[in-house]
PDB file of C-alpha atoms and ligand atoms in Angstrom:
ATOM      1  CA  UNK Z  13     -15.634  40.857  -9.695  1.00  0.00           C
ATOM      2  CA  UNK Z  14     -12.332  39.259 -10.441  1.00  0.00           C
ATOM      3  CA  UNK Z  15     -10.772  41.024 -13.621  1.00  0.00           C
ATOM      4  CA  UNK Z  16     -10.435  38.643 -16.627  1.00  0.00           C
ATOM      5  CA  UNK Z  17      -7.524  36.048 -16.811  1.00  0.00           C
ATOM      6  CA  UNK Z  18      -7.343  36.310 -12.914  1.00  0.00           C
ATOM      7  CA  UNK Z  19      -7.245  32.703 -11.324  1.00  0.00           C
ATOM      8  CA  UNK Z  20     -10.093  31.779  -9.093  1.00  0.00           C
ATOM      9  CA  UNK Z  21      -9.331  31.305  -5.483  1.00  0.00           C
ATOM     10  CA  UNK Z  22      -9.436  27.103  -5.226  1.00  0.00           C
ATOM     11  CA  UNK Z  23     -11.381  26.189  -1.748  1.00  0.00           C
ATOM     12  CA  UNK Z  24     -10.376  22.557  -0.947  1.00  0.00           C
ATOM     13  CA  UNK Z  25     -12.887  19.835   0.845  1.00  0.00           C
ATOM     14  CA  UNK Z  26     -11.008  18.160   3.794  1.00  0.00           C
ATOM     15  CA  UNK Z  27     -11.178  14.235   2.641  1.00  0.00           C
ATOM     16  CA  UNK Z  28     -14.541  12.798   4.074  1.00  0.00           C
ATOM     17  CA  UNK Z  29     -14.737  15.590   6.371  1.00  0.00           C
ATOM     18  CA  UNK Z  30     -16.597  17.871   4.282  1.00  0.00           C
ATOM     19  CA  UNK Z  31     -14.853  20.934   6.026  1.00  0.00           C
ATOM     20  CA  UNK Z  32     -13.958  23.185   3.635  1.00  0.00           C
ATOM     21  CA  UNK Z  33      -9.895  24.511   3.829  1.00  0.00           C
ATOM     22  CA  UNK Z  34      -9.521  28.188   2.995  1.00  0.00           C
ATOM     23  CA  UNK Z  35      -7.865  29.185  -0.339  1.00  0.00           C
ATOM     24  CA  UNK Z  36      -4.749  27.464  -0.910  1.00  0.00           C
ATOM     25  CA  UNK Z  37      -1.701  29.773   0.068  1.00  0.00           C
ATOM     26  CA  UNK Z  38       1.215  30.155  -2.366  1.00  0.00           C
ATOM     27  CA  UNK Z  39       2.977  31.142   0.073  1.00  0.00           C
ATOM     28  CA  UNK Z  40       3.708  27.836   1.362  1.00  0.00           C
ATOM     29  CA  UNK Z  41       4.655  26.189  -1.512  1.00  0.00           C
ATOM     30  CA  UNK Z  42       8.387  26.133  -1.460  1.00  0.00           C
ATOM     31  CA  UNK Z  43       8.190  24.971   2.066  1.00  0.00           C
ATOM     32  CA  UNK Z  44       6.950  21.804   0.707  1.00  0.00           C
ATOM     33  CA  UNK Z  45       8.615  19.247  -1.099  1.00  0.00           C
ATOM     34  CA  UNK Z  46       7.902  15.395  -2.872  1.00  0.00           C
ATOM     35  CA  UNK Z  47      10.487  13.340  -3.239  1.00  0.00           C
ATOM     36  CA  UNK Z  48      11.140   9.609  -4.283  1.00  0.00           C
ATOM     37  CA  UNK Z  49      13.162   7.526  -3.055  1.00  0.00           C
ATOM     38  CA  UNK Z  50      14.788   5.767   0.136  1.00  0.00           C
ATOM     39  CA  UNK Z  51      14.151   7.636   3.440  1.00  0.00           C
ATOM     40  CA  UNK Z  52      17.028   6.425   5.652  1.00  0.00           C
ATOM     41  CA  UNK Z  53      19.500   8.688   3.192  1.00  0.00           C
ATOM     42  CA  UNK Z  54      18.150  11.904   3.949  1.00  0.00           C
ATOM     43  CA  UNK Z  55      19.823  14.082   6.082  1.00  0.00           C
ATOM     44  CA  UNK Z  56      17.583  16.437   7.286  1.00  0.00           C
ATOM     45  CA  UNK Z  57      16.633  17.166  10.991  1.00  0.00           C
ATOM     46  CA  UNK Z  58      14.119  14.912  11.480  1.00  0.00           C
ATOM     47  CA  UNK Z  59      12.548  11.559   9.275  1.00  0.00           C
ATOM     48  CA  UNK Z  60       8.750  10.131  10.125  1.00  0.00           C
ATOM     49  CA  UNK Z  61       9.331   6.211  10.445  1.00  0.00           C
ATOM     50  CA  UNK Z  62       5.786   4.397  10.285  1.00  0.00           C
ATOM     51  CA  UNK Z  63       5.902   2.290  12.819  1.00  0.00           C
ATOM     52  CA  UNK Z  64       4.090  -0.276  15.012  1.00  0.00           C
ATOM     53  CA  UNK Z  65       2.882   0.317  18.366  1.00  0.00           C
ATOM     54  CA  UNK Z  66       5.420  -1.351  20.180  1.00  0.00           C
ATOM     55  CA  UNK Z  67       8.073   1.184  18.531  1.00  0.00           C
ATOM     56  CA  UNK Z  68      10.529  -2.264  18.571  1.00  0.00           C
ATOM     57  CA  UNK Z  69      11.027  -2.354  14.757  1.00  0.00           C
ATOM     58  CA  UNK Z  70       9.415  -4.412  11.611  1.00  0.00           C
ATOM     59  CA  UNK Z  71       9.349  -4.795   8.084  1.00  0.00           C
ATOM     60  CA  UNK Z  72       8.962  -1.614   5.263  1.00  0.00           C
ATOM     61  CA  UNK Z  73      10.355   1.415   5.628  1.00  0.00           C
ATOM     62  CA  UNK Z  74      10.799   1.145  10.437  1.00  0.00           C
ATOM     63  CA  UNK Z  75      13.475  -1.819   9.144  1.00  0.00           C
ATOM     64  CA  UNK Z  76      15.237   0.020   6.997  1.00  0.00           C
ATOM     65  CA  UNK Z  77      15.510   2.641   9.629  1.00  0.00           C
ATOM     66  CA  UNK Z  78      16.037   0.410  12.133  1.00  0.00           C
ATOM     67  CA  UNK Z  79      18.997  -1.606   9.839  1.00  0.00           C
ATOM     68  CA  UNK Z  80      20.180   2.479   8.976  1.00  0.00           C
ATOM     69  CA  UNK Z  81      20.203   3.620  12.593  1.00  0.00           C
ATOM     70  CA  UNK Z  82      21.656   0.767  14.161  1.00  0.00           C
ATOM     71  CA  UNK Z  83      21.066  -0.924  17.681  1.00  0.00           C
ATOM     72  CA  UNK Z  84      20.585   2.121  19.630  1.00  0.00           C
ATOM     73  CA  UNK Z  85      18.179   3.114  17.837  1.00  0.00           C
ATOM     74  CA  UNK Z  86      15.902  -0.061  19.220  1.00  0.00           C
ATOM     75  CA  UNK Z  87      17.396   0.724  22.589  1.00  0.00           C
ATOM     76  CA  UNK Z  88      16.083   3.591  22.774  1.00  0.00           C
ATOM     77  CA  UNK Z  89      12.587   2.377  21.613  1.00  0.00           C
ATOM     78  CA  UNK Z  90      12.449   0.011  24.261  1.00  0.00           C
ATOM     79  CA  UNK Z  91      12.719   2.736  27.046  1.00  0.00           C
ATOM     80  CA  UNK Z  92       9.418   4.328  25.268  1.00  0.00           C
ATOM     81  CA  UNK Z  93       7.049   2.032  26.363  1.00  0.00           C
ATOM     82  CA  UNK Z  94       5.158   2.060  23.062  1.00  0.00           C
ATOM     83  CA  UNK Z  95       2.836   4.364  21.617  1.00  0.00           C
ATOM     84  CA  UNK Z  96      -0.511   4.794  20.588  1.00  0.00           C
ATOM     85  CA  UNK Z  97      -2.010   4.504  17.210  1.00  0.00           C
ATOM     86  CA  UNK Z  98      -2.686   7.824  15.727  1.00  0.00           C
ATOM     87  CA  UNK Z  99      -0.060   9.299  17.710  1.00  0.00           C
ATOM     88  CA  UNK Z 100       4.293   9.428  17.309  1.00  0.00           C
ATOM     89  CA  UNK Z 101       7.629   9.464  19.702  1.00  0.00           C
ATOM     90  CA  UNK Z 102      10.657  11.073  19.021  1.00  0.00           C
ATOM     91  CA  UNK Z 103      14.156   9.259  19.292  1.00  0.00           C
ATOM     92  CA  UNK Z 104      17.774  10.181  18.013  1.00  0.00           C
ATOM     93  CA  UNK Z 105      18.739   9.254  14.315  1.00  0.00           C
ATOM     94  CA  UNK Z 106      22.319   7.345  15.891  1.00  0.00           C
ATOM     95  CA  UNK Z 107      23.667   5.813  12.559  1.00  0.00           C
ATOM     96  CA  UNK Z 108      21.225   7.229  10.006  1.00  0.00           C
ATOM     97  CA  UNK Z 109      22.105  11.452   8.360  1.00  0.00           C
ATOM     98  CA  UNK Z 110      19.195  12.731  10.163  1.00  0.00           C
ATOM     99  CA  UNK Z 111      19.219  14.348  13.439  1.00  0.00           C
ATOM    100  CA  UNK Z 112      15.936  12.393  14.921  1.00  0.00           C
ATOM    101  CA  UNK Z 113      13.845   9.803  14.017  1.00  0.00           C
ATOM    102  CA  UNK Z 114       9.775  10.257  14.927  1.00  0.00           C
ATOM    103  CA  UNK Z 115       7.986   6.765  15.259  1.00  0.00           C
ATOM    104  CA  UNK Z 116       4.217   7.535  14.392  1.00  0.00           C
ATOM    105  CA  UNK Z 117       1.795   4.821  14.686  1.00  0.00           C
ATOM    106  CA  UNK Z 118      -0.649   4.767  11.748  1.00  0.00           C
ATOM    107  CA  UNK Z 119      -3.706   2.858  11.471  1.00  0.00           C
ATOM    108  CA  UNK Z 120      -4.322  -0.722  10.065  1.00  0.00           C
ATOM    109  CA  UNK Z 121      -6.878   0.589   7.077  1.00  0.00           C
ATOM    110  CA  UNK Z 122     -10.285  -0.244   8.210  1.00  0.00           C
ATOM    111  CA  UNK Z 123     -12.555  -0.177   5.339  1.00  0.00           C
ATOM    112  CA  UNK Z 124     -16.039  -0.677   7.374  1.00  0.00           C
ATOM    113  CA  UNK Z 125     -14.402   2.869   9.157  1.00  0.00           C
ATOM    114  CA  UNK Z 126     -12.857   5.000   7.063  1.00  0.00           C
ATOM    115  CA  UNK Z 127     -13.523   7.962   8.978  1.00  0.00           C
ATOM    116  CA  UNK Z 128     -11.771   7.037  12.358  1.00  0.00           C
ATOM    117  CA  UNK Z 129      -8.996   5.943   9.790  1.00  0.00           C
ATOM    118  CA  UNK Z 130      -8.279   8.605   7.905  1.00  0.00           C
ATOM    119  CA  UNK Z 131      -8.987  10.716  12.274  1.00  0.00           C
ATOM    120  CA  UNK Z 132      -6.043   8.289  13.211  1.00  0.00           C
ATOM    121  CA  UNK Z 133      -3.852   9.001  10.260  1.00  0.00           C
ATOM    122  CA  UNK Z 134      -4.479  12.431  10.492  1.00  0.00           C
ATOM    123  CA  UNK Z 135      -2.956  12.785  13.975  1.00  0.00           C
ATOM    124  CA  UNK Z 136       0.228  11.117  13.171  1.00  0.00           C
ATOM    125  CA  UNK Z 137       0.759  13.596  10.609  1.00  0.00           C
ATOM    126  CA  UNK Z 138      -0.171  16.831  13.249  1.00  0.00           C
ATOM    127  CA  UNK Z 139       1.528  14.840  16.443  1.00  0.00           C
ATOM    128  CA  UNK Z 140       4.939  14.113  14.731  1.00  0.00           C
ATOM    129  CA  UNK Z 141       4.946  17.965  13.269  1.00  0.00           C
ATOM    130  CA  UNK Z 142       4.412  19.128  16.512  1.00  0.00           C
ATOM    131  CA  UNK Z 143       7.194  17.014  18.061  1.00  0.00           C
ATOM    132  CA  UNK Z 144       9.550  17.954  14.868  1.00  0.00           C
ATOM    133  CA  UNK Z 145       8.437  22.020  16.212  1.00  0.00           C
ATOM    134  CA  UNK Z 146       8.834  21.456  20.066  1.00  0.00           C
ATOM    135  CA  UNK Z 147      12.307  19.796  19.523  1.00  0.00           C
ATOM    136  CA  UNK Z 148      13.589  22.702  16.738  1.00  0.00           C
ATOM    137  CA  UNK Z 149      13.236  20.246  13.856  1.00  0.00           C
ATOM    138  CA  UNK Z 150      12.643  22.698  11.196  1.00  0.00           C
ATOM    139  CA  UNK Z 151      13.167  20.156   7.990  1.00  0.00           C
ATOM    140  CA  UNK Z 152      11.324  16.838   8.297  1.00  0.00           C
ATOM    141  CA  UNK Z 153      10.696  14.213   5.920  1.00  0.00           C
ATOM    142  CA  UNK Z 154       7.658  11.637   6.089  1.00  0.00           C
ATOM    143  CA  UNK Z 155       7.020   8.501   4.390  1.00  0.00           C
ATOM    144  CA  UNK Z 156       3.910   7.303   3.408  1.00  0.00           C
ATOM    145  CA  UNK Z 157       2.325   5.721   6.606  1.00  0.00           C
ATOM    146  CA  UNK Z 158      -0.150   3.082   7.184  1.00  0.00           C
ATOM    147  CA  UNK Z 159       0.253   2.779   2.915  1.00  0.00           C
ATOM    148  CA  UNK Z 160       2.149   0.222   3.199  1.00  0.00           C
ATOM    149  CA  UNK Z 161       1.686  -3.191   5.270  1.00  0.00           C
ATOM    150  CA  UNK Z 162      -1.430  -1.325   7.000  1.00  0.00           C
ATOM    151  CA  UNK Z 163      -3.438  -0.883   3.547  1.00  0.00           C
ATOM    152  CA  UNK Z 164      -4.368   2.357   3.663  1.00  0.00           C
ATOM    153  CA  UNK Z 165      -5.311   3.581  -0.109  1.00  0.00           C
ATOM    154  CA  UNK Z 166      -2.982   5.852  -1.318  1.00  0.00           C
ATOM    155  CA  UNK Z 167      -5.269   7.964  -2.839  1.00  0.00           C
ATOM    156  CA  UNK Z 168      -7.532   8.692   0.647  1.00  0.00           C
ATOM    157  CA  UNK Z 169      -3.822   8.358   2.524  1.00  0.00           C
ATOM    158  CA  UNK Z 170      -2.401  11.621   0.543  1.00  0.00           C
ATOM    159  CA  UNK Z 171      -5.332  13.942   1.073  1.00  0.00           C
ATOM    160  CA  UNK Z 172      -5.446  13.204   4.348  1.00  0.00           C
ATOM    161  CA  UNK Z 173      -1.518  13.885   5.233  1.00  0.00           C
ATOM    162  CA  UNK Z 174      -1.633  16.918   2.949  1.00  0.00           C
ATOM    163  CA  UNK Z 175      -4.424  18.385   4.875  1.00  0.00           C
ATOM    164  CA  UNK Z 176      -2.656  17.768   8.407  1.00  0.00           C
ATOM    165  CA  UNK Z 177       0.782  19.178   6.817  1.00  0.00           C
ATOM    166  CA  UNK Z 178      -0.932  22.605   5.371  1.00  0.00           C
ATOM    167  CA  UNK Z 179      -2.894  23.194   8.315  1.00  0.00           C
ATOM    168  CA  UNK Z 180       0.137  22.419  10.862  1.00  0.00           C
ATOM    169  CA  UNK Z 181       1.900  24.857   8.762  1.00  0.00           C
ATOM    170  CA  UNK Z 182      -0.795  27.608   8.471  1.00  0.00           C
ATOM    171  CA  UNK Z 183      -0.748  27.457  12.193  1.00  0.00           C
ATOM    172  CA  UNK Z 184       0.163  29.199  15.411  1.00  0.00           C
ATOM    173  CA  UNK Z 185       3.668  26.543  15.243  1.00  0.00           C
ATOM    174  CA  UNK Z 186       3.794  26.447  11.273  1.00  0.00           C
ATOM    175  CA  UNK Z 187       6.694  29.104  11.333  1.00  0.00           C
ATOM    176  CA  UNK Z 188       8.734  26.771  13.458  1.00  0.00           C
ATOM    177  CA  UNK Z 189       9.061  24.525  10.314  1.00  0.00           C
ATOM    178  CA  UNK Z 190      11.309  25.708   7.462  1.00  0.00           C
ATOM    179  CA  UNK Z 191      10.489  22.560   4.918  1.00  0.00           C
ATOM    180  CA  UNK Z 192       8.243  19.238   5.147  1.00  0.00           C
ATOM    181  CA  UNK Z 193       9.927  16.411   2.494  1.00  0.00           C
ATOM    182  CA  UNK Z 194       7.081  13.940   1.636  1.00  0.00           C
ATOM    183  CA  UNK Z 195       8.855  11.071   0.099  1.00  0.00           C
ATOM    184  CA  UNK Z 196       7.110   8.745  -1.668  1.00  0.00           C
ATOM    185  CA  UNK Z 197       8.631   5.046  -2.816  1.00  0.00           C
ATOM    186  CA  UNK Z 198       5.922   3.251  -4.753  1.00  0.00           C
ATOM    187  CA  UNK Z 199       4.550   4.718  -7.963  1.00  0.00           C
ATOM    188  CA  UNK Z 200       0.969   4.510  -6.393  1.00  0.00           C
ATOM    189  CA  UNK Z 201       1.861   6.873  -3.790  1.00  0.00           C
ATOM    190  CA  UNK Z 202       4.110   9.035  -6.742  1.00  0.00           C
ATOM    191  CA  UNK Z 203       0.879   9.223  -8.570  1.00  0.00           C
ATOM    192  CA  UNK Z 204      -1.506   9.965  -5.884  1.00  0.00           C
ATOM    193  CA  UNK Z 205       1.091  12.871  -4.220  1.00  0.00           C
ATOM    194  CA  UNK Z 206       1.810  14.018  -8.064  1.00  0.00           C
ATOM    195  CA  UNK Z 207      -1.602  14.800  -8.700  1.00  0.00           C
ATOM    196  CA  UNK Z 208      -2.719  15.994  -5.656  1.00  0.00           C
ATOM    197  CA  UNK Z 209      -0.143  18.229  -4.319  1.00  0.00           C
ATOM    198  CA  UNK Z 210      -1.117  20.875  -6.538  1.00  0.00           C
ATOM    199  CA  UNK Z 211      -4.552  21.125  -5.380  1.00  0.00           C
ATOM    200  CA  UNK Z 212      -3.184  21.877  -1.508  1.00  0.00           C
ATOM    201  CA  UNK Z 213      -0.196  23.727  -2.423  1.00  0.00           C
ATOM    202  CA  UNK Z 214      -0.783  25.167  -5.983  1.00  0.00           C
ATOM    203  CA  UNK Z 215       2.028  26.310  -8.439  1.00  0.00           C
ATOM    204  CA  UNK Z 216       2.449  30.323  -8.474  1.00  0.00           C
TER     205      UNK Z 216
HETATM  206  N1  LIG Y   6      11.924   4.877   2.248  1.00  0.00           N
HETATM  207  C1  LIG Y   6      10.741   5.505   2.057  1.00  0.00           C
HETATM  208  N2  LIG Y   6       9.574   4.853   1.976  1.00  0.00           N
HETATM  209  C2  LIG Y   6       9.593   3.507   2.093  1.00  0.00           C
HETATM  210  C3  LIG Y   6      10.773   2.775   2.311  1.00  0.00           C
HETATM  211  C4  LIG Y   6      12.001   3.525   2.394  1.00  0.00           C
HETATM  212  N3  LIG Y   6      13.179   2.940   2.596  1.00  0.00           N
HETATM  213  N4  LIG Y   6      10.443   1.456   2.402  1.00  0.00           N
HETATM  214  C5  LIG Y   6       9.112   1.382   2.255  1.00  0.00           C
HETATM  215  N5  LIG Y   6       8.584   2.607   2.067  1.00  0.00           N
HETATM  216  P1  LIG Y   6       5.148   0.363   5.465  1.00  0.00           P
HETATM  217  P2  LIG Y   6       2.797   0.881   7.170  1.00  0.00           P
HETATM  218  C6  LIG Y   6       7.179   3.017   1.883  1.00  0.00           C
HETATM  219  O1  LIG Y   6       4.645  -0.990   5.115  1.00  0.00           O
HETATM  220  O2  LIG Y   6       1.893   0.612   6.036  1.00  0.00           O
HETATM  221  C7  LIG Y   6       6.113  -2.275   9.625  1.00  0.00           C
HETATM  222  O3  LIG Y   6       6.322  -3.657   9.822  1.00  0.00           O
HETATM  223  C8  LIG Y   6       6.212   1.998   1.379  1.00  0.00           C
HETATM  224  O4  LIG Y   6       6.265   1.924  -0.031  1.00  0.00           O
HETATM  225  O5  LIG Y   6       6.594   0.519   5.763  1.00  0.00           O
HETATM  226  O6  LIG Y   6       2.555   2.096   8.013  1.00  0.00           O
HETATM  227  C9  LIG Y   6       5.860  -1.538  10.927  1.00  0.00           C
HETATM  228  O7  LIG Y   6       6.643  -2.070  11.982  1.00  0.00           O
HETATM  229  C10 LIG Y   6       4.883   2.565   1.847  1.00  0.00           C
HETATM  230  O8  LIG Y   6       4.366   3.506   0.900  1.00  0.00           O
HETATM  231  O9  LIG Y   6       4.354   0.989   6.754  1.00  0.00           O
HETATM  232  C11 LIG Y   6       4.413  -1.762  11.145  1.00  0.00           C
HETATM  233  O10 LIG Y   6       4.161  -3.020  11.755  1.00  0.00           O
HETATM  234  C12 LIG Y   6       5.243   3.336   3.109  1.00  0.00           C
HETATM  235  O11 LIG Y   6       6.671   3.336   3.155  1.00  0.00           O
HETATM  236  C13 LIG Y   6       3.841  -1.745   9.746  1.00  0.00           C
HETATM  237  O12 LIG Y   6       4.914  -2.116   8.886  1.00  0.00           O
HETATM  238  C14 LIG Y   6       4.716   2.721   4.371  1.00  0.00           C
HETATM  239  O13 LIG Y   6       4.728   1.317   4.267  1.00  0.00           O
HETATM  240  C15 LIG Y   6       3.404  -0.352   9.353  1.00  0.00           C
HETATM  241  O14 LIG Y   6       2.785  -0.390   8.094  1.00  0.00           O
END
């Protein structure tokens, strides 16, 4: 028996997928960060746009990195030839601090489907850390996708990324990652992150 005083391991739920997550690992805390504010002025290696799947720009947070990056930057897109929902592309950052830019596609929130939704979101999150690993990205910063114009609730949204990020990072390619920025810009998504990073990545 655990001795007095000594905290409990925490096993998580996966959201709606019922699978339970092994204890949470301290270890990985200070490899994860939350941060508020505007994406395009971080200059780390690599920033997650959410995008559309014609990668050719819009409104939110791809036109401010599109504005930020500059006209190469949709260039570039246009020699992608799209890309599917639930999945990302890498570019260059051209006028923005960051090395790279990687477009994932979130999902348009369906409510009558909240499974294949949060399936969807989940592999932009996994797809976009393993290009971030396969091109020696090893600080990436991702907004809140599909939150925004796609409607996905912020509180099933955060769960959902948190769970792709710690199991990315408690994987075979986790070590090629030094930090993951989650940057947050409405105060639904500050509360939802605020509340529930501590459950996936506890305090030591
Ligand atoms: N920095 C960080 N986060 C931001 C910024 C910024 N500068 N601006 C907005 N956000 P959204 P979606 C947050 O709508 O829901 C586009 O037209 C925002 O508060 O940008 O995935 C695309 O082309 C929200 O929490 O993306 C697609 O057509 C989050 O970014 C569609 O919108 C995502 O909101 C994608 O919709």
């Amino acid at each position: 028996a655990a001795a007095p005083g000594t905290p409990l391991p925490t096993t998580l739920l996966g959201p709606n997928t019922g699978a339970a997550l092994p204890p949470a690992s301290q270890s990985l805390n200070d490899r994860v960060a939350l941060l508020r504010g505007d994406i395009t002025t971080l200059a780390l290696d690599a920033i997650v746009n959410a995008a559309n799947r014609s990668l050719l720009g819009g409104g939110g947070v791809d036109g401010a990195i599109h504005r930020g990056a500059g006209p190469r930057l949709y260039h570039e897109c246009r020699e992608l030839g799209g890309c599917a929902t639930g999945s990302a592309k890498i570019t260059h950052g051209y006028m923005l601090p960051c090395q790279r830019v990687i477009h994932a596609v979130g999902p348009v929130y369906d409510p009558y489907d909240p499974g294949e939704s949060e399936r969807l979101l989940t592999g932009c999150y996994t797809r976009s850390l393993e290009l971030a690993a396969d091109h020696g990205c090893r600080s990436v910063a991702f907004s809140a996708i599909s939150t925004g114009i796609y409607g996905y609730p912020s509180w099933d949204a955060a769960p959902a990324a948190l769970s792709a990020i710690r199991r990315f990072l408690e994987g075979p390619q986790g070590s090629k990652i030094d930090k993951v920025v989650i940057v947050t810009f409405d105060m639904k998504d500050v509360d939802a992150y605020n509340e529930l990073i501590p459950l996936y990545f506890p305090p030591v």
